[in-house]
PDB file of C-alpha atoms and ligand atoms in Angstrom:
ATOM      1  CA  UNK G   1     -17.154 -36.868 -27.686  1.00 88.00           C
ATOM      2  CA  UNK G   2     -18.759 -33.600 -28.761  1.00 90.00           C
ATOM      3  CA  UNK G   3     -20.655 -32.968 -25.448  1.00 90.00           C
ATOM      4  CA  UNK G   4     -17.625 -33.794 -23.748  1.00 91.00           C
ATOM      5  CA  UNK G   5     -15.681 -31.021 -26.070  1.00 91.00           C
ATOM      6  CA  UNK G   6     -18.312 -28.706 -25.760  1.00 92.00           C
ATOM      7  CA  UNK G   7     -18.743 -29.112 -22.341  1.00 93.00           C
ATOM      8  CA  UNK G   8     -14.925 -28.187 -21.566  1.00 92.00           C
ATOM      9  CA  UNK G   9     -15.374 -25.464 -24.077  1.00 93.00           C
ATOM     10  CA  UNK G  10     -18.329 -24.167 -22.236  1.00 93.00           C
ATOM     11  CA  UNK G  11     -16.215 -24.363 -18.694  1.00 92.00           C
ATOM     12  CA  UNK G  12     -12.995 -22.911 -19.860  1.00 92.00           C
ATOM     13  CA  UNK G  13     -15.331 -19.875 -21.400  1.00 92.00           C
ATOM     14  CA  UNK G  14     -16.724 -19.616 -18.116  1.00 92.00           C
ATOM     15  CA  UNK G  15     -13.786 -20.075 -16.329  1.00 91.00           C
ATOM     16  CA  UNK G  16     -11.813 -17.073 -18.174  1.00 88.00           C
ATOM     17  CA  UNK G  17     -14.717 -14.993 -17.900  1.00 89.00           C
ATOM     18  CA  UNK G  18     -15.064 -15.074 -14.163  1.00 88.00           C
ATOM     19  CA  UNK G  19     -11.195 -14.884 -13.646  1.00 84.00           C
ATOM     20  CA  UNK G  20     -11.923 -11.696 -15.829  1.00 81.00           C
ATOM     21  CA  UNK G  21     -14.434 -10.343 -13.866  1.00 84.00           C
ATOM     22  CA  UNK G  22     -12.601 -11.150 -10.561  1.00 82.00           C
ATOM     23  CA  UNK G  23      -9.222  -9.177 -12.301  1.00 78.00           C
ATOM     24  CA  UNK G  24     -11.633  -6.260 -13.126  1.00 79.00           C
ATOM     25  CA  UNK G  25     -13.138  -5.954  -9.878  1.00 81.00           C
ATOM     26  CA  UNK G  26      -9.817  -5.749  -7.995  1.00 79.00           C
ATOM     27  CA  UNK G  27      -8.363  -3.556 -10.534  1.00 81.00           C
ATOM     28  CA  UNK G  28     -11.142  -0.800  -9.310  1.00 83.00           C
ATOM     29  CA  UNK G  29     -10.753  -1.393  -6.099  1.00 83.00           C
ATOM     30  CA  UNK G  30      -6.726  -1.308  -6.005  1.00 82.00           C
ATOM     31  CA  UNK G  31      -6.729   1.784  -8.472  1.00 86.00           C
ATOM     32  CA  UNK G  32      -8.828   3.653  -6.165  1.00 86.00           C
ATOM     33  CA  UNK G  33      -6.720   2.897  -3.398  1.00 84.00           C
ATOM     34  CA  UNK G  34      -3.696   3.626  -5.397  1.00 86.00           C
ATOM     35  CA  UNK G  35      -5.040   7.312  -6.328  1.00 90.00           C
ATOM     36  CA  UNK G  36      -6.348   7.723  -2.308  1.00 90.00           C
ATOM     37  CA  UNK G  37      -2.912   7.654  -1.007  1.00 87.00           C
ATOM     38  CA  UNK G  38      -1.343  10.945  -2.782  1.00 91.00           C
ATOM     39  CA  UNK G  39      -4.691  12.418  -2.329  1.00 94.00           C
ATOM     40  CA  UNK G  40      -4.526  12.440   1.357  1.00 94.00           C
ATOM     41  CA  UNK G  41      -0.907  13.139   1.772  1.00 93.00           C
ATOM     42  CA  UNK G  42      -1.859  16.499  -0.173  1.00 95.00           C
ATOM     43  CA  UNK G  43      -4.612  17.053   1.542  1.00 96.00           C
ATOM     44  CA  UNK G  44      -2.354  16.499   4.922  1.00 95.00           C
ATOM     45  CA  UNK G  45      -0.048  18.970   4.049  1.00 94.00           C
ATOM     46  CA  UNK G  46      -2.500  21.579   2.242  1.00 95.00           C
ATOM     47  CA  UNK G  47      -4.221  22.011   5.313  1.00 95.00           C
ATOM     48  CA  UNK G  48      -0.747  22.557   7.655  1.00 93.00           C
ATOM     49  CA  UNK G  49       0.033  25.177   5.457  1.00 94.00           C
ATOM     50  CA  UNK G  50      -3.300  26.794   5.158  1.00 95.00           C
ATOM     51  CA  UNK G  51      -3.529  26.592   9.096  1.00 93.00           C
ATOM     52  CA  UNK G  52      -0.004  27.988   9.568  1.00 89.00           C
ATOM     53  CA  UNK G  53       0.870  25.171  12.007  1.00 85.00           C
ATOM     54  CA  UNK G  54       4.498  24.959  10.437  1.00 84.00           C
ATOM     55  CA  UNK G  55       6.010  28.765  11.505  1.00 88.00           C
ATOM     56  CA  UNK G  56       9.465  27.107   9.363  1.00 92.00           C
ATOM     57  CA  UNK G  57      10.202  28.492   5.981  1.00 93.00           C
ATOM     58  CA  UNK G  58      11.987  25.374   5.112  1.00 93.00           C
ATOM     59  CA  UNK G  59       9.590  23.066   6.109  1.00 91.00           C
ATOM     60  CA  UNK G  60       6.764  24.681   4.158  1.00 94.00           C
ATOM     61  CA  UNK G  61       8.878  24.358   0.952  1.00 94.00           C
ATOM     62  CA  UNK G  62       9.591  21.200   1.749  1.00 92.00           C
ATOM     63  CA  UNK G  63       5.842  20.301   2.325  1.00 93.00           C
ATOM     64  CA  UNK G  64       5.324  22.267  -1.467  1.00 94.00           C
ATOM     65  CA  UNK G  65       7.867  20.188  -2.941  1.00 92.00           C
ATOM     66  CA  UNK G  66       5.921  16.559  -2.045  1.00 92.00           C
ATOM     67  CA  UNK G  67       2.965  18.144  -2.926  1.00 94.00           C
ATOM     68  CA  UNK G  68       4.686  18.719  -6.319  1.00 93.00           C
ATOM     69  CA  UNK G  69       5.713  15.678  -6.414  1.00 91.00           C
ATOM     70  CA  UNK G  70       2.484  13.604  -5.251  1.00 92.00           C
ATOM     71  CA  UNK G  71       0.617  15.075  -7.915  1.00 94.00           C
ATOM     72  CA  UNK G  72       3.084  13.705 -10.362  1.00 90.00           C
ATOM     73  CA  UNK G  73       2.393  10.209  -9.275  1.00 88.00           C
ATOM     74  CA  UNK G  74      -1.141  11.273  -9.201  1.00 92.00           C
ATOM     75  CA  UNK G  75      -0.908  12.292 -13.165  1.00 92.00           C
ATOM     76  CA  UNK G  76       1.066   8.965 -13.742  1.00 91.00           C
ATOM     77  CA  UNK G  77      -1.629   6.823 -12.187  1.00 91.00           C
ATOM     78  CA  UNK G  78      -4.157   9.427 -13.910  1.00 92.00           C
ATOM     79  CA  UNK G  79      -2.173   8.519 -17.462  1.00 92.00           C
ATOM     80  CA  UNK G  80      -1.421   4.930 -16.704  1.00 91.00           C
ATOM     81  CA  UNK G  81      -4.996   3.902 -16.666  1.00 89.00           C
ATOM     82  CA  UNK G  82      -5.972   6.616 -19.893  1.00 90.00           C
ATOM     83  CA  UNK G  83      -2.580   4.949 -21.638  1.00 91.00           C
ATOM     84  CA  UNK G  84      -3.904   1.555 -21.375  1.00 88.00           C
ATOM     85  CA  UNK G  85      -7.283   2.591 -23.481  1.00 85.00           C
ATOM     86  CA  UNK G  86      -5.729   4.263 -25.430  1.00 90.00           C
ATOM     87  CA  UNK G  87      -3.128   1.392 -26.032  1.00 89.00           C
ATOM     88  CA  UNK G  88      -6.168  -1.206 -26.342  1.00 84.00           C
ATOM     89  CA  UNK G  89      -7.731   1.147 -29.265  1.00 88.00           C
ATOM     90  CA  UNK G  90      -4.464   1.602 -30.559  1.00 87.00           C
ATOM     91  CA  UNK G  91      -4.421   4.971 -30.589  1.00 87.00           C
ATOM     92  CA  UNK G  92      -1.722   6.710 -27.967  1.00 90.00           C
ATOM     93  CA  UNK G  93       0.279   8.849 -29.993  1.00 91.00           C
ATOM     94  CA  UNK G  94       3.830  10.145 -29.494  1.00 94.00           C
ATOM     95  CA  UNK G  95       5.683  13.381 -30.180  1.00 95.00           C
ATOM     96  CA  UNK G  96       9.383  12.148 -30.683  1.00 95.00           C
ATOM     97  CA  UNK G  97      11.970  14.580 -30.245  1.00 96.00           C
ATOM     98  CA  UNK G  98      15.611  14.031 -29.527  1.00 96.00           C
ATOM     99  CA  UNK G  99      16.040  14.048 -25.623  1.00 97.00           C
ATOM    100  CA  UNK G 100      18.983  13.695 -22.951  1.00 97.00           C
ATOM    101  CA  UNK G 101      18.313  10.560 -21.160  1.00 97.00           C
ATOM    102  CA  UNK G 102      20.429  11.457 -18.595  1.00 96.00           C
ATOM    103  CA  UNK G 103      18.946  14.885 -17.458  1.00 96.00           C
ATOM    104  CA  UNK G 104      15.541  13.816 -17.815  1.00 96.00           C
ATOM    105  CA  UNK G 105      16.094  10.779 -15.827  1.00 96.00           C
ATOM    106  CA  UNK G 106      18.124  12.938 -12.954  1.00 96.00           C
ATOM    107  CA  UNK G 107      15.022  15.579 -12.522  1.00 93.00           C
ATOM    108  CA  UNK G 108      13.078  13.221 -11.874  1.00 93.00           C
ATOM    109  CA  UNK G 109      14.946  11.206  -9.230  1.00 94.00           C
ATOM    110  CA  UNK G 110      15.570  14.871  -8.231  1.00 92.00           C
ATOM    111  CA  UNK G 111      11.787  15.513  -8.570  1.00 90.00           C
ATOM    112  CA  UNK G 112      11.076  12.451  -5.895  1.00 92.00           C
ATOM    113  CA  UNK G 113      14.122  12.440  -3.546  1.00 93.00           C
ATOM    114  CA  UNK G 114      12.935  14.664  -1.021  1.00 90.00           C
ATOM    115  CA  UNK G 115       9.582  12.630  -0.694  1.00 89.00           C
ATOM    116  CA  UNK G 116      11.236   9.662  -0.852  1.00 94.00           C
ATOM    117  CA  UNK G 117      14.025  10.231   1.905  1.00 94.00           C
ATOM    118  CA  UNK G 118      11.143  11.918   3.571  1.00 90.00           C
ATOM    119  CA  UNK G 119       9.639   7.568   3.432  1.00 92.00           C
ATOM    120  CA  UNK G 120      13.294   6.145   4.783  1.00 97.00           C
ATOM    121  CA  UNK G 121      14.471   5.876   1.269  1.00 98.00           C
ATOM    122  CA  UNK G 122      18.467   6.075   0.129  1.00 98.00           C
ATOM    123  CA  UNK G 123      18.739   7.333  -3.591  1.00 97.00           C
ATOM    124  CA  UNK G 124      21.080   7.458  -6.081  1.00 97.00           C
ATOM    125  CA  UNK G 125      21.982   8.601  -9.364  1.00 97.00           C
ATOM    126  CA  UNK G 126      24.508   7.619 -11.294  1.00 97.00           C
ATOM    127  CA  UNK G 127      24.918   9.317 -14.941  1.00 97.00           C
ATOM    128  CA  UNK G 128      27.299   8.724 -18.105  1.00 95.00           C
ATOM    129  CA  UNK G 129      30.380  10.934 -18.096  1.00 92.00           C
ATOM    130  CA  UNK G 130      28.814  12.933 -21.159  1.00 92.00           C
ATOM    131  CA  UNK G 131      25.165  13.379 -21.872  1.00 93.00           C
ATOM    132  CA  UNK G 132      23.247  10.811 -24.055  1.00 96.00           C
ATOM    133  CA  UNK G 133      20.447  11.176 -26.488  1.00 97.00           C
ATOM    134  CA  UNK G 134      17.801   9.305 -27.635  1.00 97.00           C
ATOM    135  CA  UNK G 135      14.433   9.523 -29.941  1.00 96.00           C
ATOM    136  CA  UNK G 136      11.703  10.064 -27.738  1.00 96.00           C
ATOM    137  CA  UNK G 137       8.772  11.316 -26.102  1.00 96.00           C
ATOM    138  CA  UNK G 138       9.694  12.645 -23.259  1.00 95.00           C
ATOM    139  CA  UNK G 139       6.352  12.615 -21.197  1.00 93.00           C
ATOM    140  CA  UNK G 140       6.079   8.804 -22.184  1.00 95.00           C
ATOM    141  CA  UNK G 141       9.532   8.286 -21.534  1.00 96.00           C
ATOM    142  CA  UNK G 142       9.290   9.662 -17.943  1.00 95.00           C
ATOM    143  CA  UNK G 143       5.951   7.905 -17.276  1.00 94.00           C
ATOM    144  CA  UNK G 144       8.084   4.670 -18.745  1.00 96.00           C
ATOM    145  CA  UNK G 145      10.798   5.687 -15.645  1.00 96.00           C
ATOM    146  CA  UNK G 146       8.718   6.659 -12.984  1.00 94.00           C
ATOM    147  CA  UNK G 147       6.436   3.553 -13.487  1.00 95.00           C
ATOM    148  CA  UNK G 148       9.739   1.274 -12.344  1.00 97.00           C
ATOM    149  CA  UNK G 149      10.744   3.950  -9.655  1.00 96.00           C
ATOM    150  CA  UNK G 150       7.620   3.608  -8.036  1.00 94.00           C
ATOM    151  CA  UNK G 151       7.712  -0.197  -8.081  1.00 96.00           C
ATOM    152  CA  UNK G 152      11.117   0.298  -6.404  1.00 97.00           C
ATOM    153  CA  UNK G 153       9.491   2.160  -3.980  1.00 95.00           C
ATOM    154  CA  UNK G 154       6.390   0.086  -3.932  1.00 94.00           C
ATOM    155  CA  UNK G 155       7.686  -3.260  -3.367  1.00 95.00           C
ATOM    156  CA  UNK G 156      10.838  -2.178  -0.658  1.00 96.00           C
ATOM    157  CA  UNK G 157      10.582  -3.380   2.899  1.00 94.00           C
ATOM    158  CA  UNK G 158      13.393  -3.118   5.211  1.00 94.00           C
ATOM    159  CA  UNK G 159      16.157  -1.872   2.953  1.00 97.00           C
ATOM    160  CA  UNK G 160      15.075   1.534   1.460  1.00 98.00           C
ATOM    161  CA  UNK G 161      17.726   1.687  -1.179  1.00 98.00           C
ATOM    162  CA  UNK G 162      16.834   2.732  -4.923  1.00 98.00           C
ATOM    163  CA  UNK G 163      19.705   3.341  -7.759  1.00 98.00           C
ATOM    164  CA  UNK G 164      19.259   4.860 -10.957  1.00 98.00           C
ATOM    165  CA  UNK G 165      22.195   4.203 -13.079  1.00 98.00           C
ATOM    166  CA  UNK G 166      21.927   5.603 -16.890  1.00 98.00           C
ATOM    167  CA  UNK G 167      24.554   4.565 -19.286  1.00 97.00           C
ATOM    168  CA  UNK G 168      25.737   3.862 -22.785  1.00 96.00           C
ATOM    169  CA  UNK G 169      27.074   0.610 -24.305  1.00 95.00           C
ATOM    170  CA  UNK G 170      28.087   0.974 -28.034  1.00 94.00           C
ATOM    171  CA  UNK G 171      24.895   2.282 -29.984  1.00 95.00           C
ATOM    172  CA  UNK G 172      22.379   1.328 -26.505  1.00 97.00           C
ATOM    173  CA  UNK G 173      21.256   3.538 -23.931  1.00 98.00           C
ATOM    174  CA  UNK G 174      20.459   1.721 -20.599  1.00 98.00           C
ATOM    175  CA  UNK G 175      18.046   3.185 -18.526  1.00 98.00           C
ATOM    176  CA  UNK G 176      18.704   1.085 -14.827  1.00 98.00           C
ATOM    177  CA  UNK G 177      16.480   0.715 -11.620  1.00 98.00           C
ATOM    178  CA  UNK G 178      17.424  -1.197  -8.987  1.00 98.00           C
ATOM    179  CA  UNK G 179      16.374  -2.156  -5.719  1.00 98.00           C
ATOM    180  CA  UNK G 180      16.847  -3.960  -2.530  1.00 98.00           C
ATOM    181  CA  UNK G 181      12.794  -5.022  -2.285  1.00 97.00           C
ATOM    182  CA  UNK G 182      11.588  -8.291  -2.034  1.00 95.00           C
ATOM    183  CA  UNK G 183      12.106  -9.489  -5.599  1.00 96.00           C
ATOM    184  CA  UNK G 184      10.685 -11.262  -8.100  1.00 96.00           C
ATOM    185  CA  UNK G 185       9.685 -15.310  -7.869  1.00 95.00           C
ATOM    186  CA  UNK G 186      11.256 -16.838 -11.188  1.00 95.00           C
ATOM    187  CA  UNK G 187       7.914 -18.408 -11.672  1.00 95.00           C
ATOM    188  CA  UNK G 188       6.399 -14.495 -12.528  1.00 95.00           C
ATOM    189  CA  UNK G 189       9.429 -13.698 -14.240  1.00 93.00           C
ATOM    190  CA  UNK G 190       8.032 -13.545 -17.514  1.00 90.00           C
ATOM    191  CA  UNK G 191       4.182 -12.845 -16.234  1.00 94.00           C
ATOM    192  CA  UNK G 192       4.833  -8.946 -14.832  1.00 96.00           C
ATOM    193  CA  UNK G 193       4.817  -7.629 -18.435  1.00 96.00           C
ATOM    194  CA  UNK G 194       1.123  -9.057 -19.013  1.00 92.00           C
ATOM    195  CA  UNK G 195      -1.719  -6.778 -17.993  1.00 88.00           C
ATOM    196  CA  UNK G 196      -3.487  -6.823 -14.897  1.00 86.00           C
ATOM    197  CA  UNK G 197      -0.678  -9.634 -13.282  1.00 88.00           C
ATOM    198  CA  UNK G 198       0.123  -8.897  -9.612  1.00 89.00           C
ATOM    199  CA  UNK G 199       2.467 -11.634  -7.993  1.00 90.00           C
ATOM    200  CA  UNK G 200      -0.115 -10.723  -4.981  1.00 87.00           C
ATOM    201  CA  UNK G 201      -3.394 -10.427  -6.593  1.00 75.00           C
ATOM    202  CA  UNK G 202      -4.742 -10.748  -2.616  1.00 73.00           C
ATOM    203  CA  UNK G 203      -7.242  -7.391  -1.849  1.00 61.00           C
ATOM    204  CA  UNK G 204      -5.264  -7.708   2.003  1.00 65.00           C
ATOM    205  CA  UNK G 205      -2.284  -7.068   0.060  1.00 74.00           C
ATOM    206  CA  UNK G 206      -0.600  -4.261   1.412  1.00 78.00           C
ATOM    207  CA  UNK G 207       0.954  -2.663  -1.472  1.00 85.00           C
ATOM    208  CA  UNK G 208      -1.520  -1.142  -4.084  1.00 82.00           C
ATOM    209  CA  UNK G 209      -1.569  -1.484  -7.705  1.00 86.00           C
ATOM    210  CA  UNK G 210      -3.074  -2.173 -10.651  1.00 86.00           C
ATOM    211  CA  UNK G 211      -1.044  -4.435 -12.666  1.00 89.00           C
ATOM    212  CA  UNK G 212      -1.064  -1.897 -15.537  1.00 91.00           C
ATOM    213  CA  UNK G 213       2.306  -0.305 -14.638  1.00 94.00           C
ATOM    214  CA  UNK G 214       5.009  -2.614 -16.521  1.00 96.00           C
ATOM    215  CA  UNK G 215       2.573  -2.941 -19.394  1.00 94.00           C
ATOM    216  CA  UNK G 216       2.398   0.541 -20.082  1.00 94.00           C
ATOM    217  CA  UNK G 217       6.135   0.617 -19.648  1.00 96.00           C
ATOM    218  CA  UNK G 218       7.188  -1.642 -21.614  1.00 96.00           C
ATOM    219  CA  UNK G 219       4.875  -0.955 -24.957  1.00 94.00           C
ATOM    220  CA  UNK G 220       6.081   2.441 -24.619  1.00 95.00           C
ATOM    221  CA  UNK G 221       9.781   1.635 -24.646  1.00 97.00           C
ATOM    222  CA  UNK G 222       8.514  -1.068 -27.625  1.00 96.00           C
ATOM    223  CA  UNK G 223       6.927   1.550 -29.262  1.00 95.00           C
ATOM    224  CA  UNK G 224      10.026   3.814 -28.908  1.00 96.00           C
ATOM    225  CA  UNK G 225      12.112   1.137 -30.539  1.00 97.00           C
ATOM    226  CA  UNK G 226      13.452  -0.042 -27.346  1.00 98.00           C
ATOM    227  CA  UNK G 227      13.068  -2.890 -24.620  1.00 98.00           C
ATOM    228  CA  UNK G 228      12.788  -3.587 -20.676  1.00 98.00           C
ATOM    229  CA  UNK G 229      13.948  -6.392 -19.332  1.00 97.00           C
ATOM    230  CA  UNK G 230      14.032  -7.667 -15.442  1.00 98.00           C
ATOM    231  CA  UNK G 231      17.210  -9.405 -13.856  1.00 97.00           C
ATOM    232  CA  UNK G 232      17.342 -10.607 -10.204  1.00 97.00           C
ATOM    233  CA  UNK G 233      19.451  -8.888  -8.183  1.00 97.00           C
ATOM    234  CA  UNK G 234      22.281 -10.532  -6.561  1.00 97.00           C
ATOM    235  CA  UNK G 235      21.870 -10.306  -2.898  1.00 96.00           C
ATOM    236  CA  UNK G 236      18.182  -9.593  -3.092  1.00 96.00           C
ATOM    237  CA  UNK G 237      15.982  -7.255  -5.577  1.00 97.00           C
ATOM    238  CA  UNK G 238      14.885  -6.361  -9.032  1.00 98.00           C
ATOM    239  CA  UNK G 239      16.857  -4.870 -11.383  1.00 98.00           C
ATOM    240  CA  UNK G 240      14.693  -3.274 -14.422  1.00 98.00           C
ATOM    241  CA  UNK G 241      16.314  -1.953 -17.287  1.00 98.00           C
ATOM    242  CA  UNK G 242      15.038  -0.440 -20.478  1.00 98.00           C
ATOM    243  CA  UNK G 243      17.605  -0.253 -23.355  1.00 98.00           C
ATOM    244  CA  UNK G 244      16.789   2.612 -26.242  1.00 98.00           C
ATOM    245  CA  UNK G 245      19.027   2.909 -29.275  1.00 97.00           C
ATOM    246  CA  UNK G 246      20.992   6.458 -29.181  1.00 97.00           C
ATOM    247  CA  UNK G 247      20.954   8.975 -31.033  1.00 95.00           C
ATOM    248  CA  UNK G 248      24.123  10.345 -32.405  1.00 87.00           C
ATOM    249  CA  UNK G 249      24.549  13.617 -34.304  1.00 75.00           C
ATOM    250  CA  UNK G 250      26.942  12.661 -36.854  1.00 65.00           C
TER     251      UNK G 250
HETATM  252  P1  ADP Y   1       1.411  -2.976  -9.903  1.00 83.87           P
HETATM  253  O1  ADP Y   1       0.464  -1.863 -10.078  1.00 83.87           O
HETATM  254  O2  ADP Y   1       0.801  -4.202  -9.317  1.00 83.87           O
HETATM  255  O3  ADP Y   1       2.658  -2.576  -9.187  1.00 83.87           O
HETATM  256  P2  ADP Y   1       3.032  -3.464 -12.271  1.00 83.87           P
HETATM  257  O4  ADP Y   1       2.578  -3.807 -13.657  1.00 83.87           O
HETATM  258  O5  ADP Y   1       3.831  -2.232 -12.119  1.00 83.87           O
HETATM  259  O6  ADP Y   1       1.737  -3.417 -11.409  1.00 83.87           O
HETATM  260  O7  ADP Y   1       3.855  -4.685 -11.724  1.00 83.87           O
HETATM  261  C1  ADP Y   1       3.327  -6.006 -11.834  1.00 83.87           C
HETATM  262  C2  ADP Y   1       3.798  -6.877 -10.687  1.00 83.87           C
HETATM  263  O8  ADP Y   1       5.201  -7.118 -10.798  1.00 83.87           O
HETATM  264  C3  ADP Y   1       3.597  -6.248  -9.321  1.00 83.87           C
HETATM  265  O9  ADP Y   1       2.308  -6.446  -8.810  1.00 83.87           O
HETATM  266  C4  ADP Y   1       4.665  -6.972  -8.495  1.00 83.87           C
HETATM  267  O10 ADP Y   1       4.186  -8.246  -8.110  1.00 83.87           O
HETATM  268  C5  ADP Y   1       5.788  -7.197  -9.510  1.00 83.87           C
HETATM  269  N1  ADP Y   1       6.824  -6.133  -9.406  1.00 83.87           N
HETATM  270  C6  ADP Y   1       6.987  -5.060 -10.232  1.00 83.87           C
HETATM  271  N2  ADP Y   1       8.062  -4.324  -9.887  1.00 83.87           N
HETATM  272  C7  ADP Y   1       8.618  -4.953  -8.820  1.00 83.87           C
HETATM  273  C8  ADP Y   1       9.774  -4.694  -7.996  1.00 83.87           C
HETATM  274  N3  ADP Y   1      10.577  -3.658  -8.211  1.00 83.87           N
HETATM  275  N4  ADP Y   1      10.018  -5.562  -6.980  1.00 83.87           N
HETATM  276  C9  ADP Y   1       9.229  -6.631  -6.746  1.00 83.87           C
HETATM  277  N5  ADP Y   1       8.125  -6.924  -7.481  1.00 83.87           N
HETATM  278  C10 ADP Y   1       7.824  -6.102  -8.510  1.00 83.87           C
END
């Protein structure tokens, strides 16, 4: 019985340990992929501008403005991986402040549309009829956002459609992204929140990632006193929400 016991012990060690490995080794190789793309579409358009090949003044802001916004999803892959040390030591820290959910979650669709219609996309904001507050950090909070924005992005295929809807229900703020991608099998339902899960862990895999994006997301909502949760959207697509408690002033 005990070499039996030991023996299984001994496999299922092994076996975790490899699957580890394996997890690691893709997670380098998908991160560096991740951080290539936005690299090169900066380069792209640095060098246009510095070569003048684009005599149109609106084109080279436009050109500026995704190379504005690139870097941000360069800093948010940058912080994503630096988060998740940090969050493994626990050590990430937060300066809370009161902030307008709304705004902050408007500049930054705002910060992404033009790049985004630039790749086919639709967008669309919908905000609350007066602003709403919460407790936050607001560089978490927007890493939090643009973390499910990106997935929108990320896992779309023929319908390029992304809405961000922020409201309030009685003392909750709801924080809403939804697409018309390819969804979410109910069997990973409740594995996207774990580190390191992909649904398609495949190196051919055609969308990047590094199955640290929901993670992050959702222990910073946690740790803000909030939660995310994922719904299935009717007629195809994720819905991802994260709910925060308001703030009121009274
Ligand atoms: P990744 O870097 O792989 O995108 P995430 O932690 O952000 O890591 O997401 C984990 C997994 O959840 C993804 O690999 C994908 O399979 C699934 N997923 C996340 N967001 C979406 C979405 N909007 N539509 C479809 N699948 C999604």
């Amino acid at each position: 019985v005990s070499i039996v016991t030991g023996g299984t012990y001994v496999l299922n060690t092994l076996r975790s340990e490899m699957d580890l490995a394996r997890k690691k080794t893709n997670f380098v190789a998908n991160v560096s992929h991740e951080l290539k793309t936005p690299l090169t579409s900066i380069r792209m358009f640095a060098e246009m501008l510095r070569e003048r090949r684009q005599p149109d003044l609106n084109k080279q802001d436009k050109y500026l403005h995704i190379m504005v916004s690139e870097t941000e999803r360069l800093t948010r892959l940058i912080n994503n991986v630096l988060d998740f040390s940090r969050m493994e030591k626990g050590n990430k820290l937060y300066d809370k402040k009161t902030l307008n959910a709304s705004s902050i979650c408007e500049d930054l669709l705002e910060s992404q549309r033009l790049r985004l219609e630039q790749n086919g996309f639709q967008v669309n904001f919908t905000g609350p009829p007066a602003p709403v507050y919460i407790e936050g950090d607001e560089e978490s909070l927007k890493q939090a956002v643009l973390n499910l924005l990106s997935n929108a992005e990320k896992y779309s295929q023929n319908v390029k459609k992304i809405d961000i809807e922020v409201s309030r229900l009685e003392d909750n703020i709801f924080l809403t992204v939804k697409d018309r991608g390819i969804g979410i099998e109910p069997k990973f339902a409740q594995k996207i929140f774990k580190e390191f899960f992909r649904a398609d862990e495949s190196l051919t895999s055609k969308v990047r990632g590094s199955g640290l994006g929901l993670t992050i997301s959702k222990k910073i909502i946690n740790d803000l006193g909030g939660d995310i949760l994922y719904y299935p959207r009717k007629g195809g697509g994720s819905i991802f929400q994260i709910k925060l408690p308001a703030k009121d002033f009274s």
